[in-house]
Amino acid sequence: MYRKVGHVLFNPAAENILATSSGDFTIKMWDIETGSARLTLKHNDIVQSLSWSANGALMVTTSRDKKLRIWDVRQETAAHVVPGHAGAKNSRAVWMGEHDRVATTGFSKMSDRQLGLWDIRNPQEPIGGFDMLDSISGVCMPFWDDSTQCLYLAGKGDGNIRYYEYEHDKFEYLSEYKSADPQRGIAFLPKRGLNIHDNEVMRAFKTVNDSYVEPISFIVPRRAEVFQGDIYPPVTGTKPAMTSSEWFDGGDALPPKIDLESVYAGEEPAEIASDYKPRPLTPPKAPAEAKKEPEPVREASQPSPAFRGPPPSMKEQTSSIATLASKFADKDPDDSVEDDDSSSFEEIPKPVDRSEKQIHIAPTVEKTQSTGIQKGLDGSMDHPAASAPNPTSTARPDPQMIKPKNLDPPSAVTTSSTTMNLPATPAVGTEPIQGYLQEIKALLQQQTQTMAQQSVKIGELTAEVDDLRTNLSSTNLSGRLGGADKGERIKRLEEELAELRS
């Protein structure tokens, strides 16, 4: 009795070895040369998927009993039988090339599509658990690209193809191809048939509505005009690693590979060994001995005490300090004032102690302050600080600290200023400060007299305004014209009075 065949898959390493699955819950290994089934792998339910290892010695299968099996094919026994995806729908498995890893797709109990990564040496649970993909009902078909280390997932019944990069024992999502035309089936072209000049890394063929086949190219967006060896490593060629009889006798080998650079150049594919590894792009690290170089440092530190002389005496230290101090000493106080006036930097004064009612005047801005005071005396009656020529000078006396009635004696001010702000040279700051205090005192007296005169003037104007208002209120209707003139006079006097008060 014949059963329906569900899968057919050639051995990737041996010649003329074909695996088939059928409805009798078995997978048979056929020797095409003799036309006979030499080995049989028995399952408990219908086989849903199968995939060979790179050397053709092992096989992974999934079945409807929700089990994941890893087979030692020539022993016809399952090395591992573990629970797979818990969903009732189909699950698929693919061997990840030369890795000892297997990728599976299936469904959860809630009908969510899942992705799993398994270690064939310990497949009790997937590495990191199952990854949830989506809730679409179509079966997800996995395809592995050993050259770029990418996994492609194509959904049956939808038009999307997702691809992931395998790195550090997990899949990193890269991107997704989307189409409005759903696929019923899909297959991928071998690497040796790709358009290497256009940086094509994969090409898929999908069936659309059972009416036509649509090719889909996956291209790396580069503009390089030379061969890209990082995305085109050596791939499996056309020659097998062994014959069918050698494989049935227990042989184990990887098939030889071809260098795609020869295909890029239009030459015959160059065959290389199956264990060939590309040379690293970065040079090897320098040995650890080159990093450790303490010997020159030690040699330099050992003779250093020989160059040291006896410690300097107190006289030598005193003379050296005096020499350094003489370089920075002020030669002339007038020169220092001119330098300060020409400097573009703002000098920040020391804080004023308001509790002692003292006036602190910095000696470095003596010329600026005297200029401001002279302008205040010769010009208008504005405050001296308002007529200072240098707005960046901040060493002017605080106007709130100048009180004519409570002004301290000049001797106290001179002593305080010299102690707080003057330099260590005693002959610089006594006479100029006393002169400034006298000028400030004279200015305050003149301002007091002017304010007294203004007060008298304000009193006279106020009296005149009151008198005019009284006369205006006593006039009758016939004298309205004269009252209007007096009203204008009162208005002008009020404006003058407001200006004087301001």
Coordinates of C-alpha atoms in Angstrom, one line a residue:
M1 CA 0.0 0.0 0.0
Y2 CA 1.4 3.3 -1.1
R3 CA 1.3 6.4 1.1
K4 CA 1.5 10.1 0.1
V5 CA 5.0 11.5 0.1
G6 CA 5.3 14.8 2.1
H7 CA 9.0 15.8 1.8
V8 CA 12.1 14.9 -0.3
L9 CA 15.6 16.2 0.6
F10 CA 19.0 15.3 -0.7
N11 CA 22.0 14.7 1.6
P12 CA 24.2 17.8 1.4
A13 CA 27.5 15.9 1.7
A14 CA 27.0 12.4 0.2
E15 CA 26.2 11.6 -3.4
N16 CA 22.9 10.0 -4.4
I17 CA 21.4 9.9 -0.9
L18 CA 17.8 11.0 -0.7
A19 CA 15.5 11.3 2.3
T20 CA 11.7 11.1 2.0
S21 CA 8.8 11.3 4.4
S22 CA 5.4 9.8 3.9
G23 CA 2.1 9.2 5.5
D24 CA 3.2 6.0 7.2
F25 CA 5.0 8.1 9.8
T26 CA 8.5 7.1 8.5
I27 CA 11.5 8.8 6.8
K28 CA 13.4 6.5 4.4
M29 CA 17.0 6.9 3.2
W30 CA 17.2 6.0 -0.5
D31 CA 20.3 4.9 -2.4
I32 CA 19.5 6.3 -5.8
E33 CA 22.1 4.1 -7.5
T34 CA 20.5 0.9 -6.4
G35 CA 16.9 2.3 -6.1
S36 CA 16.4 0.8 -2.6
A37 CA 15.6 2.2 0.8
R38 CA 18.5 1.4 3.0
L39 CA 17.4 3.1 6.3
T40 CA 14.1 4.0 8.0
L41 CA 13.4 6.5 10.8
K42 CA 10.1 5.8 12.5
H43 CA 7.9 8.4 14.1
N44 CA 4.7 8.4 16.1
D45 CA 2.8 10.7 13.8
I46 CA 3.0 12.5 10.5
V47 CA 6.4 14.2 9.8
Q48 CA 6.0 18.0 9.3
S49 CA 9.5 19.0 8.4
L50 CA 13.1 17.6 8.2
S51 CA 16.6 19.1 7.7
W52 CA 20.1 17.7 7.3
S53 CA 23.2 18.8 9.2
A54 CA 26.1 20.2 7.1
N55 CA 28.1 16.9 7.1
G56 CA 25.0 14.8 6.4
A57 CA 25.4 12.7 9.5
L58 CA 22.5 14.1 11.6
M59 CA 18.9 15.1 10.9
V60 CA 16.3 17.2 12.8
T61 CA 12.6 16.5 12.4
T62 CA 9.3 17.9 13.7
S63 CA 6.0 15.9 13.7
R64 CA 2.4 16.3 14.5
D65 CA 2.9 14.8 18.0
K66 CA 4.6 18.2 19.0
K67 CA 8.0 16.6 19.4
L68 CA 11.4 17.8 18.2
R69 CA 13.8 14.9 17.3
I70 CA 17.4 14.9 16.5
W71 CA 18.5 11.7 14.7
D72 CA 21.7 9.8 14.2
V73 CA 20.6 8.7 10.8
R74 CA 22.9 5.7 10.2
Q75 CA 22.0 4.3 13.7
E76 CA 18.3 4.8 12.9
T77 CA 17.8 6.1 16.5
A78 CA 16.7 9.4 17.9
A79 CA 19.5 11.0 20.0
H80 CA 17.1 13.5 21.5
V81 CA 13.3 13.6 21.7
V82 CA 12.1 16.8 23.4
P83 CA 8.8 18.8 23.4
G84 CA 8.6 21.4 20.7
H85 CA 6.0 24.1 20.0
A86 CA 2.8 23.5 22.0
G87 CA 0.4 24.7 19.3
A88 CA -1.8 22.4 17.3
K89 CA -0.7 23.8 13.9
N90 CA 2.4 22.7 11.9
S91 CA 5.9 23.5 13.1
R92 CA 9.0 23.6 10.9
A93 CA 12.8 23.1 11.7
V94 CA 16.0 24.0 9.8
W95 CA 19.6 23.1 10.6
M96 CA 21.8 26.2 10.8
G97 CA 24.6 25.1 8.5
E98 CA 27.9 24.2 10.1
H99 CA 26.6 25.4 13.6
D100 CA 25.4 22.9 16.2
R101 CA 22.1 24.9 16.4
V102 CA 18.6 24.3 15.1
A103 CA 15.9 27.0 14.4
T104 CA 12.2 26.1 14.6
T105 CA 9.0 27.9 13.9
G106 CA 5.6 27.0 15.3
F107 CA 2.6 28.1 17.3
S108 CA 1.8 28.6 21.0
K109 CA -1.3 27.3 22.7
M110 CA -2.8 30.8 22.0
S111 CA -2.1 30.4 18.3
D112 CA 0.7 32.9 18.3
R113 CA 3.5 32.3 15.9
Q114 CA 6.9 31.5 17.6
L115 CA 10.6 31.3 16.8
G116 CA 12.9 29.0 18.7
L117 CA 16.7 28.4 18.8
W118 CA 18.0 25.0 20.1
D119 CA 21.3 23.6 21.1
I120 CA 21.5 20.1 19.7
R121 CA 23.8 19.0 22.6
N122 CA 21.2 20.0 25.2
P123 CA 17.8 20.6 23.5
Q124 CA 15.7 20.3 26.6
E125 CA 14.5 23.9 26.2
P126 CA 15.1 26.6 23.5
I127 CA 17.9 29.1 24.1
G128 CA 16.3 32.1 25.8
G129 CA 12.8 30.7 25.3
F130 CA 10.4 31.2 22.4
D131 CA 10.2 34.5 20.6
M132 CA 6.7 35.7 19.8
L133 CA 6.4 36.8 16.1
D134 CA 2.7 37.7 15.5
S135 CA -0.8 36.2 15.5
I136 CA -1.1 35.4 11.8
S137 CA -2.6 31.9 11.2
G138 CA -0.3 30.9 8.3
V139 CA 2.6 28.5 8.8
C140 CA 6.0 30.2 9.0
M141 CA 8.7 28.5 6.8
P142 CA 12.4 29.0 7.9
F143 CA 15.4 29.2 5.5
W144 CA 19.0 29.5 6.6
D145 CA 21.8 31.4 4.8
D146 CA 25.2 30.2 6.1
S147 CA 27.2 32.8 4.3
T148 CA 25.6 35.9 5.8
Q149 CA 24.4 34.1 9.0
C150 CA 20.8 35.2 8.4
L151 CA 17.5 33.4 8.9
Y152 CA 14.6 34.1 6.5
L153 CA 11.0 33.5 7.6
A154 CA 8.4 33.3 4.9
G155 CA 4.7 33.0 6.0
K156 CA 2.5 30.6 4.0
G157 CA -0.6 32.5 3.0
D158 CA 0.9 36.0 3.5
G159 CA 3.3 38.0 1.4
N160 CA 5.9 39.0 4.0
I161 CA 9.4 37.7 4.3
R162 CA 11.3 38.6 7.5
Y163 CA 15.0 38.1 8.0
Y164 CA 17.1 38.0 11.1
E165 CA 20.8 38.0 11.8
Y166 CA 22.2 35.3 14.1
E167 CA 24.7 36.6 16.6
H168 CA 25.6 35.7 20.2
D169 CA 23.1 32.8 20.3
K170 CA 20.1 35.0 19.5
F171 CA 18.3 36.3 16.4
E172 CA 18.4 40.1 15.8
Y173 CA 15.6 41.4 13.6
L174 CA 16.9 43.2 10.5
S175 CA 14.0 44.1 8.1
E176 CA 11.0 42.7 6.3
Y177 CA 9.9 42.3 2.7
K178 CA 6.2 43.1 2.2
S179 CA 3.9 42.2 -0.6
A180 CA 0.2 42.2 -1.2
D181 CA 0.4 38.8 -3.1
P182 CA 0.4 35.8 -0.7
Q183 CA 2.8 32.9 -1.4
R184 CA 1.7 29.3 -1.4
G185 CA 5.3 28.0 -1.5
I186 CA 8.8 29.4 -1.6
A187 CA 12.4 28.3 -2.4
F188 CA 15.8 29.9 -2.4
L189 CA 18.5 29.8 -5.1
P190 CA 22.0 28.5 -4.3
K191 CA 24.7 31.1 -3.7
R192 CA 26.6 30.2 -6.9
G193 CA 23.7 31.4 -9.0
L194 CA 23.4 34.9 -7.6
N195 CA 24.3 38.2 -9.3
I196 CA 27.5 39.0 -7.3
H197 CA 28.2 42.2 -9.3
D198 CA 24.9 43.8 -7.9
N199 CA 25.7 42.6 -4.3
E200 CA 22.7 40.2 -4.4
V201 CA 22.9 38.0 -1.3
M202 CA 19.7 35.9 -1.7
R203 CA 17.1 35.2 -4.3
A204 CA 13.7 33.7 -3.5
F205 CA 11.1 32.2 -5.8
K206 CA 7.5 32.2 -4.6
T207 CA 4.3 30.9 -6.2
V208 CA 1.5 33.3 -6.5
N209 CA -2.1 32.1 -6.8
D210 CA -0.8 28.8 -8.3
S211 CA -0.5 30.7 -11.6
Y212 CA 3.1 32.1 -11.8
V213 CA 6.4 32.2 -10.0
E214 CA 7.8 35.5 -8.8
P215 CA 11.5 36.1 -8.1
I216 CA 12.5 38.2 -5.1
S217 CA 16.1 39.5 -4.8
F218 CA 17.8 40.6 -1.6
I219 CA 20.5 43.1 -2.4
V220 CA 23.0 44.9 -0.1
P221 CA 23.0 48.6 -0.9
R222 CA 26.6 49.2 -1.8
R223 CA 28.4 51.1 -4.6
A224 CA 31.7 49.3 -4.5
E225 CA 33.2 48.3 -7.8
V226 CA 35.3 45.4 -6.4
F227 CA 34.4 42.0 -5.0
Q228 CA 32.8 42.1 -1.6
G229 CA 34.5 39.3 0.3
D230 CA 32.7 40.0 3.6
I231 CA 29.3 39.2 2.2
Y232 CA 30.5 36.4 -0.1
P233 CA 32.6 33.9 1.8
P234 CA 33.4 30.5 0.2
V235 CA 30.2 28.5 -0.3
T236 CA 29.4 24.8 -0.9
G237 CA 30.2 23.8 -4.5
T238 CA 28.8 21.1 -6.8
K239 CA 31.0 18.2 -5.8
P240 CA 30.0 15.9 -3.0
A241 CA 32.3 15.0 -0.1
M242 CA 31.8 11.2 -0.5
T243 CA 29.9 8.5 -2.4
S244 CA 26.7 6.8 -1.2
S245 CA 28.6 3.6 -0.2
E246 CA 31.1 5.6 1.8
W247 CA 28.3 7.4 3.6
F248 CA 26.4 4.2 4.4
D249 CA 29.7 2.7 5.7
G250 CA 30.0 5.6 8.3
G251 CA 31.9 8.2 6.4
D252 CA 31.7 11.8 7.7
A253 CA 33.0 14.9 5.8
L254 CA 32.0 18.4 4.6
P255 CA 31.8 19.0 0.9
P256 CA 34.4 21.1 -0.8
K257 CA 33.7 24.8 -1.3
I258 CA 34.2 27.3 -4.1
D259 CA 35.6 30.8 -4.0
L260 CA 33.0 33.3 -5.3
E261 CA 35.7 35.8 -6.2
S262 CA 36.6 33.6 -9.3
V263 CA 32.9 33.7 -10.2
Y264 CA 32.9 37.5 -9.9
A265 CA 35.9 37.7 -12.3
G266 CA 34.0 35.5 -14.8
E267 CA 36.4 32.5 -14.5
E268 CA 35.7 28.9 -13.7
P269 CA 34.8 28.4 -10.0
A270 CA 37.9 27.8 -8.0
E271 CA 37.6 24.9 -5.6
I272 CA 39.0 25.3 -2.1
A273 CA 39.2 23.0 0.9
S274 CA 36.0 22.5 3.0
D275 CA 37.8 23.6 6.2
Y276 CA 39.1 26.9 4.6
K277 CA 38.6 29.9 6.8
P278 CA 39.0 33.5 5.4
R279 CA 41.9 35.5 6.7
P280 CA 40.9 38.1 9.4
L281 CA 40.6 41.6 8.1
T282 CA 42.3 43.1 11.1
P283 CA 45.9 42.4 12.0
P284 CA 46.6 40.2 15.0
K285 CA 47.1 41.8 18.3
A286 CA 50.6 42.7 19.4
P287 CA 52.2 40.3 21.9
A288 CA 51.9 41.2 25.6
E289 CA 55.7 41.6 25.9
A290 CA 55.6 44.7 23.6
K291 CA 53.2 46.5 26.0
K292 CA 55.4 46.0 29.1
E293 CA 58.4 48.3 28.9
P294 CA 59.3 49.2 32.4
E295 CA 63.1 48.9 31.8
P296 CA 63.7 52.3 30.3
V297 CA 61.8 54.0 33.1
R298 CA 63.8 52.2 35.7
E299 CA 67.0 53.0 34.0
A300 CA 66.1 56.7 33.9
S301 CA 65.1 56.8 37.6
Q302 CA 68.3 55.1 38.9
P303 CA 70.9 57.7 37.9
S304 CA 68.7 60.6 38.8
P305 CA 70.1 61.0 42.4
A306 CA 73.6 61.4 41.0
F307 CA 72.7 64.7 39.4
R308 CA 71.3 66.3 42.5
G309 CA 73.5 68.7 44.3
P310 CA 73.6 69.6 48.0
P311 CA 70.4 71.3 49.3
P312 CA 70.5 75.1 49.0
S313 CA 71.3 77.2 52.0
M314 CA 69.0 79.8 53.6
K315 CA 70.9 82.6 52.0
E316 CA 70.6 81.2 48.5
Q317 CA 66.8 80.6 49.1
T318 CA 66.4 84.2 50.4
S319 CA 68.3 85.6 47.4
S320 CA 66.3 83.5 44.9
I321 CA 63.0 84.6 46.4
A322 CA 64.1 88.2 46.4
T323 CA 65.0 87.9 42.7
L324 CA 61.6 86.5 41.8
A325 CA 59.8 89.2 43.8
S326 CA 61.8 92.0 42.1
K327 CA 60.5 90.9 38.8
F328 CA 56.9 91.5 39.8
A329 CA 57.5 94.6 42.0
D330 CA 55.8 97.9 40.9
K331 CA 58.5 100.4 39.7
D332 CA 56.2 103.5 39.7
P333 CA 52.6 103.9 41.0
D334 CA 51.7 106.2 38.1
D335 CA 52.8 103.5 35.6
S336 CA 50.6 100.9 37.3
V337 CA 47.6 103.2 37.1
E338 CA 48.2 103.8 33.4
D339 CA 48.4 100.1 32.8
D340 CA 45.2 99.5 34.7
D341 CA 43.4 102.1 32.6
S342 CA 44.5 100.6 29.4
S343 CA 43.6 97.0 30.5
S344 CA 40.5 95.4 29.0
F345 CA 39.9 93.2 32.1
E346 CA 37.4 94.2 34.7
E347 CA 38.7 94.5 38.2
I348 CA 36.5 93.0 40.9
P349 CA 36.6 94.9 44.2
K350 CA 36.6 93.3 47.6
P351 CA 33.3 93.1 49.5
V352 CA 32.3 96.2 51.4
D353 CA 31.7 95.9 55.2
R354 CA 28.6 98.1 55.6
S355 CA 28.4 97.5 59.4
E356 CA 31.4 99.7 60.1
K357 CA 30.3 102.5 57.7
Q358 CA 33.7 102.7 56.0
I359 CA 34.5 103.8 52.4
H360 CA 36.8 101.3 50.7
I361 CA 38.7 102.8 47.7
A362 CA 40.9 100.5 45.6
P363 CA 44.3 102.1 44.9
T364 CA 44.4 100.6 41.4
V365 CA 41.6 102.9 40.1
E366 CA 42.8 106.2 41.6
K367 CA 43.0 108.0 38.3
T368 CA 39.5 106.9 37.3
Q369 CA 37.9 108.0 40.5
S370 CA 39.5 111.4 40.5
T371 CA 38.3 112.0 36.9
G372 CA 34.8 111.1 37.9
I373 CA 34.8 113.5 40.9
Q374 CA 36.2 116.4 38.9
K375 CA 33.5 115.9 36.3
G376 CA 30.9 115.9 39.0
L377 CA 32.2 119.2 40.4
D378 CA 32.6 121.0 37.1
G379 CA 29.5 119.7 35.4
S380 CA 25.9 119.3 36.4
M381 CA 24.5 118.3 39.8
D382 CA 24.4 114.6 39.0
H383 CA 25.9 112.0 41.3
P384 CA 29.7 111.5 40.8
A385 CA 29.3 107.8 40.0
A386 CA 27.1 108.6 37.0
S387 CA 29.9 110.5 35.3
A388 CA 32.6 107.9 35.6
P389 CA 34.3 107.4 32.1
N390 CA 34.9 103.6 32.6
P391 CA 31.7 101.6 33.2
T392 CA 33.8 98.4 33.9
S393 CA 35.5 100.0 37.0
T394 CA 33.7 98.6 40.1
A395 CA 35.9 100.2 42.8
R396 CA 33.9 103.5 43.1
P397 CA 32.5 104.4 46.5
D398 CA 29.0 103.1 47.3
P399 CA 26.5 106.1 47.1
Q400 CA 24.5 104.6 50.0
M401 CA 27.6 104.7 52.2
I402 CA 28.1 108.4 51.7
K403 CA 26.1 110.2 54.5
P404 CA 27.0 113.8 55.2
K405 CA 25.8 113.8 58.8
N406 CA 27.4 110.5 59.9
L407 CA 30.7 110.7 58.0
D408 CA 33.6 109.2 59.9
P409 CA 36.8 111.2 60.5
P410 CA 39.3 111.1 57.7
S411 CA 41.9 109.4 59.8
A412 CA 39.7 106.4 60.4
V413 CA 38.8 106.1 56.8
T414 CA 42.4 106.3 55.7
T415 CA 43.5 103.7 58.2
S416 CA 40.7 101.3 57.2
S417 CA 41.3 101.7 53.4
T418 CA 45.0 101.2 53.8
T419 CA 44.5 98.0 55.9
M420 CA 41.9 96.4 53.5
N421 CA 42.9 97.4 50.0
L422 CA 46.4 99.0 49.8
P423 CA 49.4 97.0 48.8
A424 CA 52.3 96.3 51.2
T425 CA 54.2 99.5 50.2
P426 CA 53.3 102.1 52.9
A427 CA 54.3 105.2 50.8
V428 CA 51.6 104.8 48.2
G429 CA 48.1 105.5 49.7
T430 CA 48.0 108.2 52.4
E431 CA 48.0 111.6 50.7
P432 CA 45.9 110.7 47.6
I433 CA 43.1 109.2 49.8
Q434 CA 43.0 112.3 52.1
G435 CA 42.7 114.5 49.0
Y436 CA 39.8 112.4 47.7
L437 CA 38.0 112.7 51.0
Q438 CA 38.4 116.5 51.0
E439 CA 37.0 116.6 47.4
I440 CA 34.1 114.4 48.4
K441 CA 33.3 116.5 51.5
A442 CA 33.3 119.7 49.4
L443 CA 31.1 118.1 46.8
L444 CA 28.6 117.0 49.5
Q445 CA 28.5 120.6 51.0
Q446 CA 27.9 122.1 47.5
Q447 CA 25.1 119.6 46.9
T448 CA 23.6 120.4 50.3
Q449 CA 23.5 124.1 49.5
T450 CA 22.0 123.5 46.1
M451 CA 19.3 121.4 47.6
A452 CA 18.5 124.1 50.1
Q453 CA 18.2 126.7 47.3
Q454 CA 15.9 124.4 45.4
S455 CA 13.8 123.9 48.5
V456 CA 13.3 127.7 48.8
K457 CA 12.4 127.9 45.1
I458 CA 9.9 125.1 45.5
G459 CA 8.3 126.9 48.5
E460 CA 7.9 130.1 46.5
L461 CA 6.4 128.4 43.5
T462 CA 4.0 126.5 45.8
A463 CA 2.9 129.7 47.4
E464 CA 2.3 131.4 44.1
V465 CA 0.2 128.5 42.8
D466 CA -1.9 128.5 45.9
D467 CA -2.4 132.3 45.6
L468 CA -3.5 132.0 42.0
R469 CA -5.9 129.3 42.8
T470 CA -7.5 131.4 45.5
N471 CA -7.9 134.4 43.2
L472 CA -9.3 132.2 40.5
S473 CA -12.0 130.8 42.8
S474 CA -13.1 134.3 43.9
T475 CA -13.8 135.7 40.4
N476 CA -17.3 136.0 39.1
L477 CA -18.7 135.0 35.7
S478 CA -17.7 138.3 34.1
G479 CA -14.1 137.6 34.8
R480 CA -13.8 134.2 33.2
L481 CA -11.3 135.4 30.6
G482 CA -8.8 136.5 33.2
G483 CA -9.4 133.3 35.1
A484 CA -8.5 131.3 32.1
D485 CA -5.1 133.1 31.8
K486 CA -4.4 132.4 35.4
G487 CA -5.3 128.8 34.9
E488 CA -2.7 128.5 32.2
R489 CA -0.2 130.2 34.5
I490 CA -1.0 127.7 37.2
K491 CA -0.5 124.8 34.8
R492 CA 2.9 126.1 33.8
L493 CA 4.0 126.6 37.4
E494 CA 2.9 123.1 38.3
E495 CA 5.0 121.7 35.5
E496 CA 8.0 123.7 36.7
L497 CA 7.4 122.5 40.2
A498 CA 7.2 118.8 39.1
E499 CA 10.5 119.2 37.2
L500 CA 12.2 120.7 40.3
R501 CA 10.9 118.0 42.5
S502 CA 12.2 115.3 40.2

